[in-house]
Short mmCIF file of C-alpha atoms and ligand atoms in Angstrom, two decimals:
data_model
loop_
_atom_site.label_atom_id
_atom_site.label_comp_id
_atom_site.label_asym_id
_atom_site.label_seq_id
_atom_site.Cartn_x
_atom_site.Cartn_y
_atom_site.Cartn_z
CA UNK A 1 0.00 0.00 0.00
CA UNK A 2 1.43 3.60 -0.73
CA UNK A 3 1.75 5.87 1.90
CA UNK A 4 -0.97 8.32 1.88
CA UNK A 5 -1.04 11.68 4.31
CA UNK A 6 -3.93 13.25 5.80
CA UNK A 7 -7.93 11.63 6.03
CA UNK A 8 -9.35 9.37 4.16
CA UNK A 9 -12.54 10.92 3.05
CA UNK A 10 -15.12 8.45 3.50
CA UNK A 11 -18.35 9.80 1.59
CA UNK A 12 -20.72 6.65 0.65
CA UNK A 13 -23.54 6.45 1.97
CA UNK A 14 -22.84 3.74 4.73
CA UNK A 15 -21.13 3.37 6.29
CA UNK A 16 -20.34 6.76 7.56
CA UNK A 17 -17.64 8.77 9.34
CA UNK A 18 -17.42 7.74 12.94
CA UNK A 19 -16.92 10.28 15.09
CA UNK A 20 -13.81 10.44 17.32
CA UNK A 21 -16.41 10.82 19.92
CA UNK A 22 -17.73 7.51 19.07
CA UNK A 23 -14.70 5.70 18.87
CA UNK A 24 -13.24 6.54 21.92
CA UNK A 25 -16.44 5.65 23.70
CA UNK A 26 -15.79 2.02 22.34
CA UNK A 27 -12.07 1.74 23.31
CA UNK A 28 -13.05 0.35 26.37
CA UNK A 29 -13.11 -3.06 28.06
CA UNK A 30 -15.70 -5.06 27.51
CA UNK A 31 -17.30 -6.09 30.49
CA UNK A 32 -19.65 -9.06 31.37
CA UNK A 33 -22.70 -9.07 29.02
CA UNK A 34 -24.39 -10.88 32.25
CA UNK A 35 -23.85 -8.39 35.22
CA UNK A 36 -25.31 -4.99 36.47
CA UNK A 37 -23.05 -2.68 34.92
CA UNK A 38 -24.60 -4.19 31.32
CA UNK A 39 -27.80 -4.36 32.35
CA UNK A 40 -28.15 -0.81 33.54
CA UNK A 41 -26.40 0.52 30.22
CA UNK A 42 -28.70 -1.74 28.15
CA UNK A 43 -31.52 -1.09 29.99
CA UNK A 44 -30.84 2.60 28.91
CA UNK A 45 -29.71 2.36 25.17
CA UNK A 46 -33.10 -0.25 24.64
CA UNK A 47 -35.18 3.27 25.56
CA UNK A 48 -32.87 5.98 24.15
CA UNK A 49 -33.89 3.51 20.91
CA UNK A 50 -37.69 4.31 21.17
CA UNK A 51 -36.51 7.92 21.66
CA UNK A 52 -34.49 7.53 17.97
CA UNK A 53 -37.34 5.44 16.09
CA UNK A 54 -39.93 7.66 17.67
CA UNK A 55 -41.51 4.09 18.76
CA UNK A 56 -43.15 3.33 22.05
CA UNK A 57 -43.39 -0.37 21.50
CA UNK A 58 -40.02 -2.29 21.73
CA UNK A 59 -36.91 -1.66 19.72
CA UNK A 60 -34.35 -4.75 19.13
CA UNK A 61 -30.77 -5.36 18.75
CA UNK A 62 -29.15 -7.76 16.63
CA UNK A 63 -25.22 -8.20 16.23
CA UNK A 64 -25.88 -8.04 12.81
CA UNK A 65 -25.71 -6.15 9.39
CA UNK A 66 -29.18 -4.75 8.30
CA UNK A 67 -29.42 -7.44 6.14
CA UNK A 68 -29.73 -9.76 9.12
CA UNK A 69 -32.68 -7.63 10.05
CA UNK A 70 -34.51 -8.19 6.75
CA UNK A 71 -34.98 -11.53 7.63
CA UNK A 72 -35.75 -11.00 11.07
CA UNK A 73 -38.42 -8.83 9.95
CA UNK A 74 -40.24 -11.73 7.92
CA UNK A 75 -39.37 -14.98 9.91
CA UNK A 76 -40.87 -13.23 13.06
CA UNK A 77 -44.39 -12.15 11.77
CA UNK A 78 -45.17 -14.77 8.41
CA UNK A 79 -45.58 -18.11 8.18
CA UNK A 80 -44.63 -20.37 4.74
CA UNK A 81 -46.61 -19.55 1.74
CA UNK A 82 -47.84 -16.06 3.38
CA UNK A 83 -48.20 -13.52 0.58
CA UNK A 84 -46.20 -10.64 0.61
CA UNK A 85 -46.41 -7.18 -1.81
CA UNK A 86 -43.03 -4.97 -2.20
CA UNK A 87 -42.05 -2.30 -4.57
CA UNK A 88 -39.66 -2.11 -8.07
CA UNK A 89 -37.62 0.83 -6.60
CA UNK A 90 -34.10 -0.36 -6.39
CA UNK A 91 -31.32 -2.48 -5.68
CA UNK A 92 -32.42 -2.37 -1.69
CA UNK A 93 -35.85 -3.16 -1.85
CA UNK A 94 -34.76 -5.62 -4.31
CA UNK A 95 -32.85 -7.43 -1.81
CA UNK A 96 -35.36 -7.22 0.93
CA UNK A 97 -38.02 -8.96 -2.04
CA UNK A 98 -35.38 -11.79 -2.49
CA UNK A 99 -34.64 -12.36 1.08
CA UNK A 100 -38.66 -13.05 1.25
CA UNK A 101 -38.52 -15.50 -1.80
CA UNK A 102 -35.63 -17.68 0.09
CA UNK A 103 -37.77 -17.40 3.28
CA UNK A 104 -40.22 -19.37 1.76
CA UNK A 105 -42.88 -16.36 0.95
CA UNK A 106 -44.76 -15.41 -2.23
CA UNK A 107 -43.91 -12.35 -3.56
CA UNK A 108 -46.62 -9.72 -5.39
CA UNK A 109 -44.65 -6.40 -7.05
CA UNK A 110 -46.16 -3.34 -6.97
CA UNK A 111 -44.58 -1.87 -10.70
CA UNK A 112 -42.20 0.94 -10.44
CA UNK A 113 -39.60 3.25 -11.97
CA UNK A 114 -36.44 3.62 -10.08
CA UNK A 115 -35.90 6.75 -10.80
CA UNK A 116 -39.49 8.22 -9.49
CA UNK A 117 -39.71 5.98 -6.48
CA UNK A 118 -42.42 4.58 -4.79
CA UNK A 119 -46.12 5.73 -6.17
CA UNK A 120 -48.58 5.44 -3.45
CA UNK A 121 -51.44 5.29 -5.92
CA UNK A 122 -49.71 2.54 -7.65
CA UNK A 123 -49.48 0.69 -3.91
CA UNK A 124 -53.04 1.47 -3.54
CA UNK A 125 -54.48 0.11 -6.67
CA UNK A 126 -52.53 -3.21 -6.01
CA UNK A 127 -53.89 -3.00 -2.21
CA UNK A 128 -57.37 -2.31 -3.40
CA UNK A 129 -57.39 -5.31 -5.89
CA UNK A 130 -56.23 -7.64 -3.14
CA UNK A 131 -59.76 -8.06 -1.50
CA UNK A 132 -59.10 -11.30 -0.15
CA UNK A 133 -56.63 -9.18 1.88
CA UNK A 134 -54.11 -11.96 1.21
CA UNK A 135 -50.73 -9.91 1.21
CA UNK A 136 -50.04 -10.26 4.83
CA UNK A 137 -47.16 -7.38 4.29
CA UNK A 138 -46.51 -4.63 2.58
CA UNK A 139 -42.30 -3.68 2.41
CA UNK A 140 -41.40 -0.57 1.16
CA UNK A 141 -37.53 0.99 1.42
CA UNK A 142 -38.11 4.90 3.25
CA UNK A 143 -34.81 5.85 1.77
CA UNK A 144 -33.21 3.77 -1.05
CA UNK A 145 -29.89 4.17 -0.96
CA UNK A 146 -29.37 2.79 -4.48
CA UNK A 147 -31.16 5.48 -6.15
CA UNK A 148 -31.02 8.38 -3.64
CA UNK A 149 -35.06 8.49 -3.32
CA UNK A 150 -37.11 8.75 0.06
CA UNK A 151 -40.15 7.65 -0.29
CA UNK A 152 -43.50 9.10 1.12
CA UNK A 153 -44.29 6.65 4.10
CA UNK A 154 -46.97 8.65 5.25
CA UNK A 155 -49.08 8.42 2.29
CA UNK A 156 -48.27 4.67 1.89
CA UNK A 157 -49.78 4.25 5.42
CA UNK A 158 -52.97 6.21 4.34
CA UNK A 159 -52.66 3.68 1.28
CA UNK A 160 -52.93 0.48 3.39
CA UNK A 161 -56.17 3.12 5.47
CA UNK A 162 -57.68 4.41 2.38
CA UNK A 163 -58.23 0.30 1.23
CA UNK A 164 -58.37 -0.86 4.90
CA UNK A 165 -55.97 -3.61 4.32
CA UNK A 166 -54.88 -5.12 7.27
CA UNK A 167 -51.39 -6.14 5.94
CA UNK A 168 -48.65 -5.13 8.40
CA UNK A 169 -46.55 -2.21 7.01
CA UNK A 170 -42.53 -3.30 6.91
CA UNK A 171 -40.33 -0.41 6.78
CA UNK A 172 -36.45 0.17 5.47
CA UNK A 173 -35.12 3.08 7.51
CA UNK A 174 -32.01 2.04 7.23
CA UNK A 175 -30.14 5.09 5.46
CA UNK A 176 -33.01 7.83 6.98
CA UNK A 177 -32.72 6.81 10.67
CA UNK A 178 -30.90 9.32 12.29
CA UNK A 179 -30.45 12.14 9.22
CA UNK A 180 -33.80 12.77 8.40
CA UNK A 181 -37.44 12.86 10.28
CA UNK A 182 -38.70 9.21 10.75
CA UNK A 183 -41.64 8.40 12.45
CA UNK A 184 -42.42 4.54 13.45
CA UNK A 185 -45.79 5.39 15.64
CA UNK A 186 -47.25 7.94 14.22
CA UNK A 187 -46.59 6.77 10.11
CA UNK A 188 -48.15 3.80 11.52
CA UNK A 189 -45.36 1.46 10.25
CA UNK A 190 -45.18 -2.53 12.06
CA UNK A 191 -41.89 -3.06 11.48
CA UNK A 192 -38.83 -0.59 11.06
CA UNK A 193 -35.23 -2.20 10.08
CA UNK A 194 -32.52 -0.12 10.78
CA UNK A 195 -28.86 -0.14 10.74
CA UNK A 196 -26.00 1.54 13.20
CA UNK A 197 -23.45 2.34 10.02
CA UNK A 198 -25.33 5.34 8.48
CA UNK A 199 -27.32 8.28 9.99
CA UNK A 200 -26.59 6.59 13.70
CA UNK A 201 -22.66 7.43 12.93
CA UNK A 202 -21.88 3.93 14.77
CA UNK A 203 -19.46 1.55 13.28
CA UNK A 204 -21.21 -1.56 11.12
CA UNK A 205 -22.61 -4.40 12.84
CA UNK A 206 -25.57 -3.53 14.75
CA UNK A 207 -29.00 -4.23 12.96
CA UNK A 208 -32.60 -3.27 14.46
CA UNK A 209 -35.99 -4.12 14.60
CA UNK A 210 -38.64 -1.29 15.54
CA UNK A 211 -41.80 -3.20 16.38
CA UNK A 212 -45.68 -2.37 17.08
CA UNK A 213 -48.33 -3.76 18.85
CA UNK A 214 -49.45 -5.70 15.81
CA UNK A 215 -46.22 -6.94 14.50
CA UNK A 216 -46.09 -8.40 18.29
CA UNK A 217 -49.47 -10.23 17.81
CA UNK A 218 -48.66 -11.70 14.32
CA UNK A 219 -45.55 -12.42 15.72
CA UNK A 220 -47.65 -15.00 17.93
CA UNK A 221 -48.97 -17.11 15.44
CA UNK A 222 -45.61 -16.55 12.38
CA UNK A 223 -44.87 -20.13 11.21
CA UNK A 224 -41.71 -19.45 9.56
CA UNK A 225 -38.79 -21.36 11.65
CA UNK A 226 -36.18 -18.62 13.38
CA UNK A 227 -33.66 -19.09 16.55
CA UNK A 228 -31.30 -16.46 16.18
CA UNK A 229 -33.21 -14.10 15.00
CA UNK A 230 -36.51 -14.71 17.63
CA UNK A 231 -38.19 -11.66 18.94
CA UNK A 232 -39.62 -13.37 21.90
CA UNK A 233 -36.56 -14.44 23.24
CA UNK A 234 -34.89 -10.95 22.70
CA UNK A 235 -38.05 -9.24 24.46
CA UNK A 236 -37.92 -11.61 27.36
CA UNK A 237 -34.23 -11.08 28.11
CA UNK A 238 -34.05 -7.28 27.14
CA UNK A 239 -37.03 -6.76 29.99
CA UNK A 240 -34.13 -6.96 32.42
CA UNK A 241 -31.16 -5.81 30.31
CA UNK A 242 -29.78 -8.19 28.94
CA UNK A 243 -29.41 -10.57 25.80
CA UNK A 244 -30.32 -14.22 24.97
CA UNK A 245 -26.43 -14.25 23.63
CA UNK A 246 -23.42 -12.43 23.57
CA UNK A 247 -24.29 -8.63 22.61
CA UNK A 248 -22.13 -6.51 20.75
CA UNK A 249 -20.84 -4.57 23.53
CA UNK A 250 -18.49 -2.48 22.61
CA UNK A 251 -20.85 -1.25 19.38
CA UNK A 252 -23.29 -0.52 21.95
CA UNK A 253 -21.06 1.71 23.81
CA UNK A 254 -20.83 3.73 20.41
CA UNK A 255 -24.42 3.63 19.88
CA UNK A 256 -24.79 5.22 23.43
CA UNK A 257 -22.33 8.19 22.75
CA UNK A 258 -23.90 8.66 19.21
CA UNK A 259 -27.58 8.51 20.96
CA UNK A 260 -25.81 11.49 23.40
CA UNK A 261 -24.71 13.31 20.49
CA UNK A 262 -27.87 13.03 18.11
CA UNK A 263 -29.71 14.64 21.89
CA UNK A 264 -26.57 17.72 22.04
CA UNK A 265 -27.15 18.23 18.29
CA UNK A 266 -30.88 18.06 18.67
CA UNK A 267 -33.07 15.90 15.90
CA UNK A 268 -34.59 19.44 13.92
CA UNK A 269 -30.81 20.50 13.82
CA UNK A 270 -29.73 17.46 12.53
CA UNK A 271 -32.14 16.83 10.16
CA UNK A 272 -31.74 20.52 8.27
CA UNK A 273 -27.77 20.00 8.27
CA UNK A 274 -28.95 17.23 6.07
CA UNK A 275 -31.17 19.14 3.82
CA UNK A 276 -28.83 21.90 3.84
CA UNK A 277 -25.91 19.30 2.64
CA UNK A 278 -28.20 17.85 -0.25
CA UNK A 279 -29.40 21.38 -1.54
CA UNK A 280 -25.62 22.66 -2.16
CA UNK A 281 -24.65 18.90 -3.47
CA UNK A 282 -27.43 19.23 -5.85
CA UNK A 283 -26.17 22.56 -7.01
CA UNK A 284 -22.78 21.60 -7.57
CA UNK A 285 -24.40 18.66 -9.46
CA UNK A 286 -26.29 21.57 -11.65
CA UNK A 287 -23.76 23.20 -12.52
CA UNK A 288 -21.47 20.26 -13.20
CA UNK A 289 -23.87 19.83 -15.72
CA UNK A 290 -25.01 16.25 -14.83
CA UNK A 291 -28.25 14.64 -13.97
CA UNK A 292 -29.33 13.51 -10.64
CA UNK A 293 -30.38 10.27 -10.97
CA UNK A 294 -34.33 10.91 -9.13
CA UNK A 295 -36.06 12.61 -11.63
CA UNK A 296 -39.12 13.61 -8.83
CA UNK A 297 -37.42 16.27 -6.68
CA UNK A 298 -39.92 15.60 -4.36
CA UNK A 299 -38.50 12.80 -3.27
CA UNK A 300 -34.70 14.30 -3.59
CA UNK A 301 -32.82 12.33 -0.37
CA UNK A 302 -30.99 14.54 1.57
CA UNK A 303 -28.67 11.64 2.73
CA UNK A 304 -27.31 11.01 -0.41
CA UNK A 305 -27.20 12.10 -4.02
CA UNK A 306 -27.23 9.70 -7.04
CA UNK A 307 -25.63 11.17 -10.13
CA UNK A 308 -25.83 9.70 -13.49
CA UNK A 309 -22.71 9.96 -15.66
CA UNK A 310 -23.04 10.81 -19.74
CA UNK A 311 -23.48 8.14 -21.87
CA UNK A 312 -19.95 7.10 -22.86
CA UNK A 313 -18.40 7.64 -19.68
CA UNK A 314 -17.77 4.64 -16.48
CA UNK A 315 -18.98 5.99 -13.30
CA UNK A 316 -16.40 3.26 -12.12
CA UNK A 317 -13.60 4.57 -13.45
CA UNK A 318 -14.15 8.04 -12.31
CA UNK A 319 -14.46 6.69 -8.54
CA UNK A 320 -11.58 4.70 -9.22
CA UNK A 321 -9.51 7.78 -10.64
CA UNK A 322 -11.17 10.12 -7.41
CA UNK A 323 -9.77 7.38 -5.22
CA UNK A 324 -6.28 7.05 -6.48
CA UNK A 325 -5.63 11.00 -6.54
CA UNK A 326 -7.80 12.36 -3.55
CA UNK A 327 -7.90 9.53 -1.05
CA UNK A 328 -11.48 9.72 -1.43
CA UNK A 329 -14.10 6.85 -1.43
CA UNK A 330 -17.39 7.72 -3.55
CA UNK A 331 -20.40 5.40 -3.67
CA UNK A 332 -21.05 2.69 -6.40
CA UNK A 333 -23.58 1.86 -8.47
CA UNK A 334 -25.63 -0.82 -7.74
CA UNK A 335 -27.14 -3.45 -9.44
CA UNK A 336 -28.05 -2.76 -12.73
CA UNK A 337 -26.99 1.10 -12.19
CA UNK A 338 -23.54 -0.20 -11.94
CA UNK A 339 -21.00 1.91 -14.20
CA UNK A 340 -23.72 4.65 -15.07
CA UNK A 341 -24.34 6.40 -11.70
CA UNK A 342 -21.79 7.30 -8.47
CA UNK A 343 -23.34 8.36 -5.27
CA UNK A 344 -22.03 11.04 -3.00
CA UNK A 345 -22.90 10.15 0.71
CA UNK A 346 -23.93 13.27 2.50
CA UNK A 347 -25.28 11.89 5.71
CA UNK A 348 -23.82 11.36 9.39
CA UNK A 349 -21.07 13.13 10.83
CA UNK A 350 -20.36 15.84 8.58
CA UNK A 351 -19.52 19.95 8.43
CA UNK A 352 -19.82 22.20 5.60
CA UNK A 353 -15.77 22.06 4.62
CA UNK A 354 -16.19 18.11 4.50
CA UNK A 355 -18.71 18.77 2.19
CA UNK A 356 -16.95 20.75 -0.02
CA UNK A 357 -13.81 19.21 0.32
CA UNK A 358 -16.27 16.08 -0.86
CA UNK A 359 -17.08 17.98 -3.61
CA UNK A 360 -14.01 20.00 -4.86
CA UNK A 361 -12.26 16.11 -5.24
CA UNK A 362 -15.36 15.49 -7.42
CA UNK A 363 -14.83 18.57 -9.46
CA UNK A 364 -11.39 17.47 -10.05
CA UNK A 365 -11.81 14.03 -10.85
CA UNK A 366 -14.99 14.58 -13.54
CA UNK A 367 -11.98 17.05 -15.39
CA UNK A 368 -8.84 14.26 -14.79
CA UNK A 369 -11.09 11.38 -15.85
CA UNK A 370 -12.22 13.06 -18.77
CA UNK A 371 -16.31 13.01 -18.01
CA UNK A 372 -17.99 15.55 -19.78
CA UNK A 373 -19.12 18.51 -17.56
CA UNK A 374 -18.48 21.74 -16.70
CA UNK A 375 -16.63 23.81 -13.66
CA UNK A 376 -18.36 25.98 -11.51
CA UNK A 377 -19.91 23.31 -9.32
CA UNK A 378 -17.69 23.77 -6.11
CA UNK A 379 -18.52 27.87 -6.43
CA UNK A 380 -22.37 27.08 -6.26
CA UNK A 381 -22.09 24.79 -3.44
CA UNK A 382 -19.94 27.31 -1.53
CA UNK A 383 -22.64 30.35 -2.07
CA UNK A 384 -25.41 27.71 -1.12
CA UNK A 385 -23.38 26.86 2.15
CA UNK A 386 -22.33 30.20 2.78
CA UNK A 387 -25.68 32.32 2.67
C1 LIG B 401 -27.10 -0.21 3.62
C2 LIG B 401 -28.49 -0.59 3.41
C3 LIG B 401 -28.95 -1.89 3.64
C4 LIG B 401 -28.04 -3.02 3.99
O1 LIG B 401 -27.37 -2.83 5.18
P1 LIG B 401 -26.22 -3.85 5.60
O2 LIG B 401 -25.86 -3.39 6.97
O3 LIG B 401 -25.15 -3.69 4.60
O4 LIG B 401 -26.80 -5.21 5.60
C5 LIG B 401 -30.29 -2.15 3.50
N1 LIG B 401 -31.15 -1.19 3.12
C6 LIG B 401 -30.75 0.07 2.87
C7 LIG B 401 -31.76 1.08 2.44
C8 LIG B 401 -29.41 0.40 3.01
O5 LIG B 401 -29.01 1.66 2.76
#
């Protein structure tokens, strides 16, 4: 490896910057996942979590990616052969739909167009022809990180109200949690996944589950075989602290200082530094010439931006080329947008000069790796972040 001075700018969306705060926090021993000391810090983090899903019922932990908590999701509410309905919105929610075929459940798509997102009329149409109410769920992504989309959860909810299907309502929060407003109770959503590597600012490897009341009852009668993954057996040991099997201690330790600093920050604050970071990306992005990849700027994230490259040029190659000469790590493609888009991660813990620093090495690197486009991009994000 050559030597390389400075930071490494890490701006993909997930995982995220960890902040020094955070990492000192875990440099700690780890102490006994079984006594008092745990309990009492456990005990504390479990409710700090209801504070950060805005949830009232239970939230769990997993030692796990978010992927882990996919499957928990299904295998602790649905039984074989239970119906399902997701949505054609990227390479995310694409993922969560497979994870449901291996689990053993039918799949139903509601059509889509990546780059518009999630339709709530188009949800409701396929909701309202389903009068046997047999899709038991309904999984949409809140903010797909593939495409740089958040969807409207709120009007999905009044989709599943407007038809009065009872399916329960599965949520992705895994890039929005924590850098923009999420609401489990009142959007009415069963069950929220979540992640600690993006807006939570915690290193990868914690996954969560955000459950309601009526996730908890179908959770009484779901068929589908599940040990690790078992709610009940989480919610019985959490009651006093503590874990059916060896927690993640030293992640939770993070999650506690990042919980500390998302409260010193405040959520409001937090959640315009976002919006604020999108708008001047977006700019840049203008003036660069280039297209951002959403085409409904409605549903413009302000975690990340997708940005399609011109036809003839490898959004690969650029990252590669941004890498090499700035030390800087951009997101990928994914799926079948690998090669045409690269994604700038503009979530976590971030100022304005890592922004533009973020952006100046993309300025550079669109002019060393030859993409077509124009200068000026940096300027506009400067007067954006400076008026
Ligand atoms: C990152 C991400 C995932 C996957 O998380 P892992 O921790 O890598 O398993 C799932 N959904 C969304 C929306 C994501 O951004």
């Amino acid at each position: 490896m050559t030597f390389r001075s400075g930071r490494h700018f890490l701006q993909v969306p997930g995982p995220t910057n960890v902040p020094e705060r955070v990492l000192r926090a875990m440099n700690r021993p780890t102490i006994d996942h079984r006594g008092p000391d745990f309990a009492r810090m456990a005990t504390e983090i479990l409710k700090d979590l209801q504070w950060v899903f805005r949830a009232s019922g239970p939230v769990f932990v997993f030692p796990s990616s978010a992927t882990g908590c996919w499957e928990a999701s299904l295998v602790n509410t649905l039984s074989p052969g239970d119906k399902v309905l997701t949505c054609d919105q990227g390479y995310f929610a694409d993922g969560w739909r497979a994870t449901a075929e291996r689990m053993g459940l039918e799949v139903d798509i509601v059509p889509g167009d990546w780059r518009c997102g999630v339709d709530p009329a188009a949800v409701e149409d396929k909701l309202a022809k389903d009068t046997a109410h047999e899709y038991r769920a309904l999984l949409v992504v809140h903010n797909e990180t593939s495409t740089g989309i958040t969807n409207p959860l709120a009007a999905v909810r009044q989709a599943l109200d407007n038809t009065g299907h009872p399916a329960l309502l599965m949520a992705d929060a895994v890039s929005s949690l924590g850098s923009m407003e999420y609401e489990h109770d009142a959007w009415g959503v069963d069950v929220t996944v979540a992640g600690s590597q993006k807006g939570l600012m915690v290193p990868p490897g914690l996954g969560f589950n955000a459950v309601s009341e009526k996730a908890l009852e179908a959770n009484r009668s779901a068929g589908l075989p599940r040990s690790y993954w078992d709610w009940q057996a989480m919610r019985s040991f959490n009651e006093d602290g503590f874990f059916p099997y060896t927690p993640a201690t030293n992640l939770l330790y993070g999650l506690r200082e990042a919980i500390s600093m998302l409260r010193e920050e405040g959520p409001e604050t937090v959640f315009a530094r976002h919006q604020r970071f999108a708008e001047a990306t977006r700019r840049a992005v203008n003036e660069w010439g280039l297209e951002i990849y959403c085409t409904d700027p409605a549903k413009y994230s302000s975690a990340l931006t997708a940005i399609l490259v011109p036809e003839g040029s490898d959004a690969d190659s650029l990252r590669a080329v941004i890498l090499d000469r700035f030390d800087m790590s951009l997101g990928a493609g994914l799926g079948r947008l690998k090669g045409k888009v690269f994604r700038i991660g503009h979530l976590g813990d971030l100022n304005d000069l890592m922004l533009a620093g973020t952006l100046c090495g993309i300025e550079m690197g669109l002019s060393l790796a030859g993409v077509p486009s124009s200068r000026g991009g940096v300027a506009a994000a400067l007067d954006c972040l400076s008026a």
